[in-house]
C-alpha atoms as a PDB file:
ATOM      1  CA  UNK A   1      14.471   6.366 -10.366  1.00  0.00           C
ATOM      2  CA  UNK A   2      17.717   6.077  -8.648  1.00  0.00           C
ATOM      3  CA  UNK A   3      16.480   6.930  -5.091  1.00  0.00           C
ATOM      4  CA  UNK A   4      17.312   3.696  -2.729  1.00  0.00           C
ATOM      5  CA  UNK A   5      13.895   3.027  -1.042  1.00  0.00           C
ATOM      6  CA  UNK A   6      13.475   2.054   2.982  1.00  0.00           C
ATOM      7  CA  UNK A   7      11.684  -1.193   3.805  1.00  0.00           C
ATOM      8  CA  UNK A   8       8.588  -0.065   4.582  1.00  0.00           C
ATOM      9  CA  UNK A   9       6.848   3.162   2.648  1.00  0.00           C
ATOM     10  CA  UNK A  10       4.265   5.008   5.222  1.00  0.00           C
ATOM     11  CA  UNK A  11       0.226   5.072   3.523  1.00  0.00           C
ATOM     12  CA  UNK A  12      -1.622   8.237   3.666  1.00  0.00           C
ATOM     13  CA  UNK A  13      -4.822   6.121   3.079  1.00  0.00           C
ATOM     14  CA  UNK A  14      -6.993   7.380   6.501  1.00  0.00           C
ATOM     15  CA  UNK A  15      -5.730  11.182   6.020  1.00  0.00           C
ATOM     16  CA  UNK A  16      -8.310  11.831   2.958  1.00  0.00           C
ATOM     17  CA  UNK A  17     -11.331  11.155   5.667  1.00  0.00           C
ATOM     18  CA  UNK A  18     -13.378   8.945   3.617  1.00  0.00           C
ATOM     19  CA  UNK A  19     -14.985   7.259   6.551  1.00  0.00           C
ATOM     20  CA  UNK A  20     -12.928   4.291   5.439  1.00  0.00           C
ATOM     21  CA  UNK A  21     -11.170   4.121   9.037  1.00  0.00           C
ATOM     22  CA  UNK A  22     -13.802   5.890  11.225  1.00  0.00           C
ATOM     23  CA  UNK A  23     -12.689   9.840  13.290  1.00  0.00           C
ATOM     24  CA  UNK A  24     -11.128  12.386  11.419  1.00  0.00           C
ATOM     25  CA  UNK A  25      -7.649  13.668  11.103  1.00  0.00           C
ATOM     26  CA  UNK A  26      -6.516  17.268  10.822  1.00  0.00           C
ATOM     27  CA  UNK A  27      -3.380  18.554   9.264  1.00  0.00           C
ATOM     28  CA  UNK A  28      -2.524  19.679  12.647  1.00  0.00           C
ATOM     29  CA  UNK A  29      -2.628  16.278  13.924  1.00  0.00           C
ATOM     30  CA  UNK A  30      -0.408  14.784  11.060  1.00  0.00           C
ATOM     31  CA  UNK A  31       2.147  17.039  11.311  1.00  0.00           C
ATOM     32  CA  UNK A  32       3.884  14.977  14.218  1.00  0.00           C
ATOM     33  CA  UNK A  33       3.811  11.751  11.928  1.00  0.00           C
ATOM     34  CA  UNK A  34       5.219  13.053   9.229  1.00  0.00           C
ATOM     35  CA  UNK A  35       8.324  14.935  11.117  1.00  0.00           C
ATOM     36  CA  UNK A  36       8.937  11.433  13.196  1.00  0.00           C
ATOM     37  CA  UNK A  37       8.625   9.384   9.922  1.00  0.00           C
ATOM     38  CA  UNK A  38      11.230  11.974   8.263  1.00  0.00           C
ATOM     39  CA  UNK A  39      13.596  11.994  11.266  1.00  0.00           C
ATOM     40  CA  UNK A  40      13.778   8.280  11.016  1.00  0.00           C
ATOM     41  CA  UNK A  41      14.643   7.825   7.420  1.00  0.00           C
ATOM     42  CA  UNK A  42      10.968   6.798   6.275  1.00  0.00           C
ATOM     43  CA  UNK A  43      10.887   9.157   3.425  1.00  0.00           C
ATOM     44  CA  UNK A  44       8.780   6.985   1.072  1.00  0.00           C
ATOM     45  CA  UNK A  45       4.501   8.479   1.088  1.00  0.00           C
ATOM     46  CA  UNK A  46       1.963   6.731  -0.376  1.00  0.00           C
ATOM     47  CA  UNK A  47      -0.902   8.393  -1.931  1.00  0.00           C
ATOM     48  CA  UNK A  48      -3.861   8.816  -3.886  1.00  0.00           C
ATOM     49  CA  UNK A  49      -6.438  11.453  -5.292  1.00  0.00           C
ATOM     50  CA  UNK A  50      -8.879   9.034  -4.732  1.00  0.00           C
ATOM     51  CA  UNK A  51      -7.897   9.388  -0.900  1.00  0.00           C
ATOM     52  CA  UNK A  52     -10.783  12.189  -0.189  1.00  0.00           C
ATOM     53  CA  UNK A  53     -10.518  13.613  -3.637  1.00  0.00           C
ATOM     54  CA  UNK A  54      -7.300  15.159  -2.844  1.00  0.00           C
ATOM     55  CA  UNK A  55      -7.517  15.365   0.614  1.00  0.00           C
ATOM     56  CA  UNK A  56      -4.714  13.200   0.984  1.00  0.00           C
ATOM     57  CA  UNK A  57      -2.661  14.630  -1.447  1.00  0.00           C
ATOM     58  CA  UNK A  58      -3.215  18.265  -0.334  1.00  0.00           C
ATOM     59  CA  UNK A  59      -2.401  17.083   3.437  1.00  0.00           C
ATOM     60  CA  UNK A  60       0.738  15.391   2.373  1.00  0.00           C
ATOM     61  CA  UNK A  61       1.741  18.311   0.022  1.00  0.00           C
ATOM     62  CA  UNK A  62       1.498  20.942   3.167  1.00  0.00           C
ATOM     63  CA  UNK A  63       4.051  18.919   4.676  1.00  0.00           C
ATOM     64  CA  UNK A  64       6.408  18.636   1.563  1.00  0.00           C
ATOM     65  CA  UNK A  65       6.840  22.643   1.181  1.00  0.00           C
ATOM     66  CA  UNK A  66      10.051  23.633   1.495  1.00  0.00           C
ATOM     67  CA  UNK A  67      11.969  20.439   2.148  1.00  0.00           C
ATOM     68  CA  UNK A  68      14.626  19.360  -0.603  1.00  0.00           C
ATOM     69  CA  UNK A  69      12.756  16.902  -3.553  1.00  0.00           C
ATOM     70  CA  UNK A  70      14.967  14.779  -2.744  1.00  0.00           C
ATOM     71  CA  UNK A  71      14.766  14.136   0.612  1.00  0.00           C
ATOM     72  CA  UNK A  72      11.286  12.417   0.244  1.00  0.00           C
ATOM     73  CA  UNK A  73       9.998   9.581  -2.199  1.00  0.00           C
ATOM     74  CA  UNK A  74       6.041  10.215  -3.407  1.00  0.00           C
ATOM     75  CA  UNK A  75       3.872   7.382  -4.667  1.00  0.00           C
ATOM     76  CA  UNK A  76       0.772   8.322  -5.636  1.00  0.00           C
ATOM     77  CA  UNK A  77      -1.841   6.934  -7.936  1.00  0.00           C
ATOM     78  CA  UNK A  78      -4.479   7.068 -11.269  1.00  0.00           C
ATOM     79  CA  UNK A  79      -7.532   5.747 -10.247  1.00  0.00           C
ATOM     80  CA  UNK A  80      -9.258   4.896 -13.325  1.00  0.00           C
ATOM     81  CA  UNK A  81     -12.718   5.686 -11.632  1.00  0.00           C
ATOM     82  CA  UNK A  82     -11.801   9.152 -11.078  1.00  0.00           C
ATOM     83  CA  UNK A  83     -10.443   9.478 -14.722  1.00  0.00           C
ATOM     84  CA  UNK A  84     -11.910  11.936 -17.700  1.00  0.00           C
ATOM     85  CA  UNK A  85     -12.831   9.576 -20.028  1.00  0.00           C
ATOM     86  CA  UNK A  86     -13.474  12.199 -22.192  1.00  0.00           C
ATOM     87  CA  UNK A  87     -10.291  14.026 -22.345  1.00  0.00           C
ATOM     88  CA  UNK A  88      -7.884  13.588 -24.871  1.00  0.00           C
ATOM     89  CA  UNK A  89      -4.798  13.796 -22.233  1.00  0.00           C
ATOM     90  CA  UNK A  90      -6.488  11.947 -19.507  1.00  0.00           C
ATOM     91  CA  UNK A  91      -2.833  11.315 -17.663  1.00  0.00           C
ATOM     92  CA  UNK A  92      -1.888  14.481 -17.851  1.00  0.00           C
ATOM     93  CA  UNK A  93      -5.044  16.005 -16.720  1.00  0.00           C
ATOM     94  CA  UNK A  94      -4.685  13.702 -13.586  1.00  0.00           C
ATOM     95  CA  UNK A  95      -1.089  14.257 -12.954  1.00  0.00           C
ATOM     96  CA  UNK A  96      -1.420  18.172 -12.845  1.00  0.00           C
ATOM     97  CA  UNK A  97      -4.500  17.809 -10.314  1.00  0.00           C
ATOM     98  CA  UNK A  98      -1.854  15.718  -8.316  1.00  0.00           C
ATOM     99  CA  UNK A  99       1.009  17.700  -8.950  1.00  0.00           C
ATOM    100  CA  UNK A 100      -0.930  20.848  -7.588  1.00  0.00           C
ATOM    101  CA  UNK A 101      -1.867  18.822  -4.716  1.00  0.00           C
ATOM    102  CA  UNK A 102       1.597  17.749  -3.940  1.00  0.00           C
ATOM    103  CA  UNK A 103       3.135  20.937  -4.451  1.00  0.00           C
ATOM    104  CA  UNK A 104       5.304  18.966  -6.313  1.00  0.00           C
ATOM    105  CA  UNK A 105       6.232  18.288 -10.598  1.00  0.00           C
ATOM    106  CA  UNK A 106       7.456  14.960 -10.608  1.00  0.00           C
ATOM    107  CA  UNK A 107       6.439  11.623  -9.383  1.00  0.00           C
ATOM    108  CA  UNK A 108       8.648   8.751  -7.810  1.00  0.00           C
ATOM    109  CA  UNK A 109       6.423   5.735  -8.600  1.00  0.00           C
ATOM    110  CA  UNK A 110       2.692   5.928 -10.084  1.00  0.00           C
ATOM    111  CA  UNK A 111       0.243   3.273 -10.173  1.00  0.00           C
ATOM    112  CA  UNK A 112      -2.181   2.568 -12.128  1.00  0.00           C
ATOM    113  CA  UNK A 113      -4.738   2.028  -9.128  1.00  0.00           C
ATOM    114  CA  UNK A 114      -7.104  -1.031 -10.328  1.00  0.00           C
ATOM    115  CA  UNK A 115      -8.108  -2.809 -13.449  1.00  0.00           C
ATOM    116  CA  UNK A 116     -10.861  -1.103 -14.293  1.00  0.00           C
ATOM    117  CA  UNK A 117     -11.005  -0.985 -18.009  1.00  0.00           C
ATOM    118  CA  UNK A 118      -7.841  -2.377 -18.226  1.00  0.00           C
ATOM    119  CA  UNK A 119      -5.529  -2.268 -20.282  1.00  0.00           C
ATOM    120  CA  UNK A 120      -6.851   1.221 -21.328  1.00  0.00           C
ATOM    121  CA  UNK A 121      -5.288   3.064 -18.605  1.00  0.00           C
ATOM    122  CA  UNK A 122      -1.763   1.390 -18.706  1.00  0.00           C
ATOM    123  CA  UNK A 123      -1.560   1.974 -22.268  1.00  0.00           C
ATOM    124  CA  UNK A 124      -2.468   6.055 -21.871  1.00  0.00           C
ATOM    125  CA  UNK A 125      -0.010   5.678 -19.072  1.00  0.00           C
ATOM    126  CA  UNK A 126       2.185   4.627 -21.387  1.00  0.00           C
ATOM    127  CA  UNK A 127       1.472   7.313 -24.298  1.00  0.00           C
ATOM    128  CA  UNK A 128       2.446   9.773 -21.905  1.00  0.00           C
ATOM    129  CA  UNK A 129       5.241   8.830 -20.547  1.00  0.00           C
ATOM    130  CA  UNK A 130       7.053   7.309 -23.813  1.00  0.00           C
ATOM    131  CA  UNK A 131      10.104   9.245 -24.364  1.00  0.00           C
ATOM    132  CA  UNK A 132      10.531  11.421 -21.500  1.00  0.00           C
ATOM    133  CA  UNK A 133      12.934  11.816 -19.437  1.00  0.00           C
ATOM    134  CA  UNK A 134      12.333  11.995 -15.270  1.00  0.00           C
ATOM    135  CA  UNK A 135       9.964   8.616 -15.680  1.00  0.00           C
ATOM    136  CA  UNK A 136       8.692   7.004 -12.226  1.00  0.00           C
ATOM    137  CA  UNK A 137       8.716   3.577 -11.544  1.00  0.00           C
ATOM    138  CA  UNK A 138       5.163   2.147 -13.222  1.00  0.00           C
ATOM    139  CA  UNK A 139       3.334   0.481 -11.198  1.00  0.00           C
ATOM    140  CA  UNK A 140      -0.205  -1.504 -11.204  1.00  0.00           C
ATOM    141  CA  UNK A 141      -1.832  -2.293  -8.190  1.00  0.00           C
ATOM    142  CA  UNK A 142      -5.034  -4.923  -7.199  1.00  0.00           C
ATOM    143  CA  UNK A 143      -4.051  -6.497 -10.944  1.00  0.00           C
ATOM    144  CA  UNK A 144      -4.326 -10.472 -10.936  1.00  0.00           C
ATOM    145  CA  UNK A 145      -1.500 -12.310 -12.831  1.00  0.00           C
ATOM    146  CA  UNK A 146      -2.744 -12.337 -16.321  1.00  0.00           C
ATOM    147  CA  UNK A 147      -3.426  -8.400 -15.904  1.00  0.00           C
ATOM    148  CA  UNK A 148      -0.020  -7.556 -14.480  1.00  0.00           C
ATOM    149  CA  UNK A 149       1.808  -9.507 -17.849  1.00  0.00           C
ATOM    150  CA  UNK A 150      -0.455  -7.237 -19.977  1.00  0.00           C
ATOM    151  CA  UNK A 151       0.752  -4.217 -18.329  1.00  0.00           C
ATOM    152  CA  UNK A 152       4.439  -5.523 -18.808  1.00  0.00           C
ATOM    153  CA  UNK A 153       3.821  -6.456 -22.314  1.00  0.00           C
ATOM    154  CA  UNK A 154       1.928  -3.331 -23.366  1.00  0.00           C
ATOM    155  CA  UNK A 155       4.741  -0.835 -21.322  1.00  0.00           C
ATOM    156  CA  UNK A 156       7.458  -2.394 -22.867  1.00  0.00           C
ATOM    157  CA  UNK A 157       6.291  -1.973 -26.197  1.00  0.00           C
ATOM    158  CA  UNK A 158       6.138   1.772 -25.602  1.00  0.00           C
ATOM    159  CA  UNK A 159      10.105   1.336 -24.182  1.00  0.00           C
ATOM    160  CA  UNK A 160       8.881   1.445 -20.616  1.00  0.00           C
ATOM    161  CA  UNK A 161       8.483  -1.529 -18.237  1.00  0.00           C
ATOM    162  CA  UNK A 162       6.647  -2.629 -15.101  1.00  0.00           C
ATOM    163  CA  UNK A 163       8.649  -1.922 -11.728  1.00  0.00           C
ATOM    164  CA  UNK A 164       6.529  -2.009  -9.381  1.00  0.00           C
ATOM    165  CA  UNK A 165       2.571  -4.179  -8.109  1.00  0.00           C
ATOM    166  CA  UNK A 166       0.944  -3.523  -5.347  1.00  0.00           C
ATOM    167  CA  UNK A 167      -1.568  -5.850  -3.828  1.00  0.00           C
ATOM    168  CA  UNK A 168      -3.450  -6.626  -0.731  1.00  0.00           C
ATOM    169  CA  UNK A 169      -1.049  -8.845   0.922  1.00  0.00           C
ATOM    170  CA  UNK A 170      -1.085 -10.155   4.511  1.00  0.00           C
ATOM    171  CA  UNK A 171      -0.873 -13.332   6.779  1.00  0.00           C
ATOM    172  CA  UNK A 172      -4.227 -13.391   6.143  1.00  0.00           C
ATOM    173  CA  UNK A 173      -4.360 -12.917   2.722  1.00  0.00           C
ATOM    174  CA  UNK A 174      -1.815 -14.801   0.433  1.00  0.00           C
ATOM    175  CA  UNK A 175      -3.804 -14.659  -2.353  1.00  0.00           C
ATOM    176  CA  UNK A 176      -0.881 -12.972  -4.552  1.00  0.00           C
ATOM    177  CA  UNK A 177       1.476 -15.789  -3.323  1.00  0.00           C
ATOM    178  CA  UNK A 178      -0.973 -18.296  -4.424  1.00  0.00           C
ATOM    179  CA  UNK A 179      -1.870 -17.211  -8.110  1.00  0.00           C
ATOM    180  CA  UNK A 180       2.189 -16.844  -8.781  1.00  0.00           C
ATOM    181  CA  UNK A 181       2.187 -12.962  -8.726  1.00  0.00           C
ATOM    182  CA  UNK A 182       5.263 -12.685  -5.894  1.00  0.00           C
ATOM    183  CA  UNK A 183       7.181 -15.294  -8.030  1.00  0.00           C
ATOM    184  CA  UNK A 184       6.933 -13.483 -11.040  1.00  0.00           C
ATOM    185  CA  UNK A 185       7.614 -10.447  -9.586  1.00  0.00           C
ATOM    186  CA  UNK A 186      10.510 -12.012  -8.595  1.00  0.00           C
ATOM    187  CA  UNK A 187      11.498 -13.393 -11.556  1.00  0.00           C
ATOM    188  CA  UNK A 188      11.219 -10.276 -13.639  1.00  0.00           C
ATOM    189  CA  UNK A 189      12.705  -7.542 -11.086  1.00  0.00           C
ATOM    190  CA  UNK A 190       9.595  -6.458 -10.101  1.00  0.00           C
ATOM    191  CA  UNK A 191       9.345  -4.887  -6.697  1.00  0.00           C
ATOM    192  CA  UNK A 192       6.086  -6.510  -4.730  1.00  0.00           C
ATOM    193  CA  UNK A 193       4.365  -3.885  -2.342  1.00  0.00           C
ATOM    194  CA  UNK A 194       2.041  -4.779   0.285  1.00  0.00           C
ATOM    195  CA  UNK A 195      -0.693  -2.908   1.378  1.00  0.00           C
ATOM    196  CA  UNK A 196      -3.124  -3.489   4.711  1.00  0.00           C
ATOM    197  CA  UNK A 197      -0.325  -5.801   6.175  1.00  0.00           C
ATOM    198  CA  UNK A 198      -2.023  -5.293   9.314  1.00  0.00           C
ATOM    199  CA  UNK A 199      -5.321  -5.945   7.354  1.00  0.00           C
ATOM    200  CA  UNK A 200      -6.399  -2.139   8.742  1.00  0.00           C
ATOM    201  CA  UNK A 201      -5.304  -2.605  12.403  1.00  0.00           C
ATOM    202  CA  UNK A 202      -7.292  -5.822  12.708  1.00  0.00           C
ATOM    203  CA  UNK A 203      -3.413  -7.523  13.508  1.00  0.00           C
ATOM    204  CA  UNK A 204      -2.239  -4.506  15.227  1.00  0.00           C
ATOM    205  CA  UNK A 205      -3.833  -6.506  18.431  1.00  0.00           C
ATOM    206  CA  UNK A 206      -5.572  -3.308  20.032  1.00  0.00           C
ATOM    207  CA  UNK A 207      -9.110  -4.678  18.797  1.00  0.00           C
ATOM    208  CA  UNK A 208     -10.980  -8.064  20.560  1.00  0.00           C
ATOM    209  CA  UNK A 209     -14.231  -9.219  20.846  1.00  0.00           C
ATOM    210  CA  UNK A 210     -14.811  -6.690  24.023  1.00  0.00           C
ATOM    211  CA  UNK A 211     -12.543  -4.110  22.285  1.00  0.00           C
ATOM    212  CA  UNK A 212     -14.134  -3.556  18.395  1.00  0.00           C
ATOM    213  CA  UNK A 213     -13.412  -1.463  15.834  1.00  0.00           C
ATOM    214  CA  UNK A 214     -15.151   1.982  15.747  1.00  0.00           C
ATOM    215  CA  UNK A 215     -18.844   1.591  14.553  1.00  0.00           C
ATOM    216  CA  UNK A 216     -19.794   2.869  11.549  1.00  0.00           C
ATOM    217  CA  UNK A 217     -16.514   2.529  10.314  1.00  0.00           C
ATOM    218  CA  UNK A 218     -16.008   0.283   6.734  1.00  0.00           C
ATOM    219  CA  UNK A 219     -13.126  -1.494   8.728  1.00  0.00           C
ATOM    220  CA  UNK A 220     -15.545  -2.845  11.389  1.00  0.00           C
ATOM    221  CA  UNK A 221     -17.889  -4.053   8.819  1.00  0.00           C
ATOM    222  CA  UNK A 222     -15.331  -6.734   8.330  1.00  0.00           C
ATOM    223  CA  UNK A 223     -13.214  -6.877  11.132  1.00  0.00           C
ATOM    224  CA  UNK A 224     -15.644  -6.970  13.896  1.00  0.00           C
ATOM    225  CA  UNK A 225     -17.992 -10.147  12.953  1.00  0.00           C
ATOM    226  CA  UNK A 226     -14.945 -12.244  13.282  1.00  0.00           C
ATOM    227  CA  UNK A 227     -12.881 -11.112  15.749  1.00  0.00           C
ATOM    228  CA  UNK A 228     -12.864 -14.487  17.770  1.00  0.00           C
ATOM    229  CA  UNK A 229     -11.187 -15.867  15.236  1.00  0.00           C
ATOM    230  CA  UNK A 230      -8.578 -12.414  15.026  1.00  0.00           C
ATOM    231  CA  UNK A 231      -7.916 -13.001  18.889  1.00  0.00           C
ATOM    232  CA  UNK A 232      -6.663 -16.400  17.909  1.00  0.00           C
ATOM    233  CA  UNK A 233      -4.423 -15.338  15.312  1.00  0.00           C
ATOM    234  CA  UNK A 234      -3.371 -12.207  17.551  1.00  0.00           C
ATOM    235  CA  UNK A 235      -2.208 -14.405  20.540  1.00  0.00           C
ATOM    236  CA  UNK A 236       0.389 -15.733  18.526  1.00  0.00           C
ATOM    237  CA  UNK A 237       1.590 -12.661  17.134  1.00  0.00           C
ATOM    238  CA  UNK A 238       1.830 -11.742  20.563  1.00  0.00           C
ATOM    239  CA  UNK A 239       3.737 -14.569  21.103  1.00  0.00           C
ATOM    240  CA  UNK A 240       5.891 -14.213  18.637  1.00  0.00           C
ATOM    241  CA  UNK A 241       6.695 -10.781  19.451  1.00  0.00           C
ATOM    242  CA  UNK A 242       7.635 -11.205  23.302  1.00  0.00           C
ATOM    243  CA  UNK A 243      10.258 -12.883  21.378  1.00  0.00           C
ATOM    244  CA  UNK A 244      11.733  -9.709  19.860  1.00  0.00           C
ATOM    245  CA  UNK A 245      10.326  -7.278  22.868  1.00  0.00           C
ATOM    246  CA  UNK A 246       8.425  -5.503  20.278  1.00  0.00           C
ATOM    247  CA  UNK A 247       4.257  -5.110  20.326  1.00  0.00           C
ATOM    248  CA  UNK A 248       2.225  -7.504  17.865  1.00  0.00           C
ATOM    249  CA  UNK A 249       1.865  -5.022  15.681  1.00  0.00           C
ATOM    250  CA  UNK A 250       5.582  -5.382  14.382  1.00  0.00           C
ATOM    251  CA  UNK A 251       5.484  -8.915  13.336  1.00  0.00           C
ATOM    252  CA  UNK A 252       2.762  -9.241  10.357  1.00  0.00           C
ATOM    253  CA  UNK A 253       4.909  -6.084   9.032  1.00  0.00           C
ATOM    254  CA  UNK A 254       8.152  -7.790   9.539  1.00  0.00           C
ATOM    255  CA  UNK A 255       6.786 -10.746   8.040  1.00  0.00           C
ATOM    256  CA  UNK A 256       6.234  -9.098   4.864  1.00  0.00           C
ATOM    257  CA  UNK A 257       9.481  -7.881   4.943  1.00  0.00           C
ATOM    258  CA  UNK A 258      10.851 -11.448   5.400  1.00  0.00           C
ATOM    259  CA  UNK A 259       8.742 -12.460   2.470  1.00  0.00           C
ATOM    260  CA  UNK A 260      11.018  -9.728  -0.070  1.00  0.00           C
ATOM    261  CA  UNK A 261       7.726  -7.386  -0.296  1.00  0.00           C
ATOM    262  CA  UNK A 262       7.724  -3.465   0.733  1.00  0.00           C
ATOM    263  CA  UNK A 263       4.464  -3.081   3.125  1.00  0.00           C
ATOM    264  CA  UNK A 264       2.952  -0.216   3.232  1.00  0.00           C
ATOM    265  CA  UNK A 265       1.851   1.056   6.495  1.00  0.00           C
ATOM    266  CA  UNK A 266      -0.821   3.747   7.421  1.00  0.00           C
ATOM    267  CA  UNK A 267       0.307   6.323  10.072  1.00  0.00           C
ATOM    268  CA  UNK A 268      -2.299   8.271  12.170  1.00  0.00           C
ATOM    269  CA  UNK A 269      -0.334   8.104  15.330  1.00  0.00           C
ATOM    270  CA  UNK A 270       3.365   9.231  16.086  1.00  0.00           C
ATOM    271  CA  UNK A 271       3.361   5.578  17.446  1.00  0.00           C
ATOM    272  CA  UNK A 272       2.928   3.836  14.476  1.00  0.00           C
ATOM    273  CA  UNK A 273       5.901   4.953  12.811  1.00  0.00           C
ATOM    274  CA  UNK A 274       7.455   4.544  16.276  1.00  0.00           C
ATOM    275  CA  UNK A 275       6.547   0.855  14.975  1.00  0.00           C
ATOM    276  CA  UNK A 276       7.406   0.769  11.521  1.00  0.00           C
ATOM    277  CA  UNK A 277      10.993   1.519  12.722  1.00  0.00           C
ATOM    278  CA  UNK A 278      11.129  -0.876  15.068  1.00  0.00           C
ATOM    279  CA  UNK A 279       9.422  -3.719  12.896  1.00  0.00           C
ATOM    280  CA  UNK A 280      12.542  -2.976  10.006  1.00  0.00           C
ATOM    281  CA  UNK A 281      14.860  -4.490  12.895  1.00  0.00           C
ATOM    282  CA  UNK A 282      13.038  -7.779  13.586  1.00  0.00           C
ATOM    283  CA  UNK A 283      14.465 -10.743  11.366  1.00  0.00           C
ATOM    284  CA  UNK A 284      11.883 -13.474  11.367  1.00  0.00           C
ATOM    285  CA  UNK A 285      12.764 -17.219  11.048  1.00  0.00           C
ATOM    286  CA  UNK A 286      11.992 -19.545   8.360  1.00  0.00           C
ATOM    287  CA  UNK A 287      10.305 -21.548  11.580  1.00  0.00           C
ATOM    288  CA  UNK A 288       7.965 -18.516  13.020  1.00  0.00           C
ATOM    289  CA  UNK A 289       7.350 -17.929   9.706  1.00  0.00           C
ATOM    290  CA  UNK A 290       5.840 -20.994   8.814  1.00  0.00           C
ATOM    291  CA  UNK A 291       3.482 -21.279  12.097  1.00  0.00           C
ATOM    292  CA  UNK A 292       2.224 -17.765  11.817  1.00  0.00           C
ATOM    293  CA  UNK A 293       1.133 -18.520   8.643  1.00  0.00           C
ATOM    294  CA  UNK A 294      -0.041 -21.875   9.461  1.00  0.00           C
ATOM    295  CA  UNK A 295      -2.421 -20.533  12.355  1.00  0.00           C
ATOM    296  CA  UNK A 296      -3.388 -17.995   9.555  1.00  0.00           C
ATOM    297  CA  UNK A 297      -4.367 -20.689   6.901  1.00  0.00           C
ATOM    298  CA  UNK A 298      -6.178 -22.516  10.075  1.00  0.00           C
ATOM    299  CA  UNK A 299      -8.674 -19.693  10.495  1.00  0.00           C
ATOM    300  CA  UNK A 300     -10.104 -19.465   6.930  1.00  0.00           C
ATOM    301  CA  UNK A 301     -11.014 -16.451   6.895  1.00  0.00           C
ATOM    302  CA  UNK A 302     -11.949 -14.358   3.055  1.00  0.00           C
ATOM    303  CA  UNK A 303     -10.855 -10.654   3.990  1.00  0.00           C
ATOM    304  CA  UNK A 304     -11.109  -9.877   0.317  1.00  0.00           C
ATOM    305  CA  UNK A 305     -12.966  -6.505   0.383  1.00  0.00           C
ATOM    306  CA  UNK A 306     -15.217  -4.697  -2.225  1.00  0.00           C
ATOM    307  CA  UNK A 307     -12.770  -3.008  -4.256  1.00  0.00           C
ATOM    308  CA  UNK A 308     -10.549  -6.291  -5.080  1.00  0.00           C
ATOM    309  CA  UNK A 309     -10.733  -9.548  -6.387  1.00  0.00           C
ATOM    310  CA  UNK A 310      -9.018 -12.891  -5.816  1.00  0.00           C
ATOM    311  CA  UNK A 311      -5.755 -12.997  -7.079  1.00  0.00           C
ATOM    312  CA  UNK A 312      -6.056 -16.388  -9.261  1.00  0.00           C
END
């Protein structure tokens, strides 16, 4: 894939209405988002069937119709637990539901979505794409270390390689800078993405122990027990931010950005990407760095959640 990527690709997580995020979104509603994100240059959508069983996809697709392939970058996903494990082209079977979804017949990047049964599903990944031509950018996402080098080593023996991981990554969760995944990443030209930056608005500080989360929502099963302990690490990304004049919202996503890794933020609001453009233009020191993630590491929180593991 030639296509030069912007420094932050926009999630399309909360538009399958799983309940994951709490309200529901309408296509009507999304429209906005996507035309701001477009205007500004944030072309790059991340996806997944697993996203509402297509809902996602299908919302995202509506918006694609028409416009240039080119002019926007899709990354979307094969969850193995939505996989035919009977089918003898598993891949392709996936891909086609996708495609139709999209409205599209190629992908930019595609992950391989967790390590369930792994390495089956990099290895079919593989078999399918081995000697074409128009191959994304292969990607494996909530992988530890030892997984993502089997995924390397089994891609490259098909004449592929691994461009792309995609963890759970935040200033309260450095679990893939601990286990040596963002080094190696490094070290082998592999592009790190991080998703829930803003560890699902729970650093976006709009939510306090008077202000929680929605009930009912899966976020506020997590976020909302310790949210004392959020206000402290929210007062000095507020801090921080007065700094810039931007809201505290921009700086765990400019963080990541300092840190070489491509967050991935979700957009339900016109606002956010209002955000996401300004939180490209904050540079971070090595100084603010090192105290936000020093009040971070203070806190001690474990925001791993029930579709990941530690990264060891």
């Amino acid at each position: 894939m030639t296509k030069a990527l912007p420094k932050i690709a926009l999630g399309a997580w909360a538009w399958g209405n799983d309940g994951t995020f709490g309200g529901s979104l309408t296509a009507d509603s999304l429209k906005p988002i996507f035309d701001a994100a477009m205007n500004k240059g944030l072309n790059l959508w991340d996806t997944a069937y697993v996203y509402g069983m297509g809902t996602s996809e299908k919302t995202l697709g509506s918006f694609l119709k028409g416009l240039p392939r080119d002019s926007y970058i899709i990354s979307d996903k094969l969850t193995p637990q939505c996989m035919d494990y009977s089918s003898k082209t598993p891949v392709e079977d996936m891909l086609d539901i996708e495609y139709k979804m999209l409205g599209i017949d190629s992908m930019d990047i595609y992950w391989v979505h967790n390590p369930v049964d792994a390495p089956k599903w990099i290895t079919e990944v593989a078999k399918h794409f081995e000697g074409k031509n128009n191959v994304p950018v292969i990607g494996v996402s909530n992988h530890n270390l030892a997984e993502i080098k089997e995924a390397d080593r089994i891609l490259k023996e098909y004449g592929l390689r691994l461009g792309a991981v995609q963890n759970h990554y935040s200033l309260l969760n450095r679990s893939s800078e601990d286990s040596g995944i963002v080094d190696y990443c490094k070290e082998n030209g592999i592009q790190f993405w991080a998703y829930m930056v803003l560890e699902q608005g729970a650093l976006s500080g709009k939510y306090d122990t008077k202000h929680p989360m929605p009930a009912g929502s899966g976020r506020a099963e997590t976020y909302n027990p310790v949210l004392d302990k959020l206000e402290i690490m929210n007062a000095k990304l507020k801090e921080v931010a007065d700094k810039y004049n931007v809201a505290p919202a921009q700086i765990p996503v400019a963080w990541a950005i300092a840190k070489g890794a491509l967050p991935i933020i979700g957009v339900t609001k016109v606002s956010h990407v209002e955000d996401a453009v300004k939180a490209c233009n904050v540079e971070l020191t090595q100084d603010e760095i090192k105290v936000l993630e020093n009040t971070a590491d203070s806190l001690e929180l474990n925001l791993i959640r029930m579709w990941e593991k530690k990264m060891e």
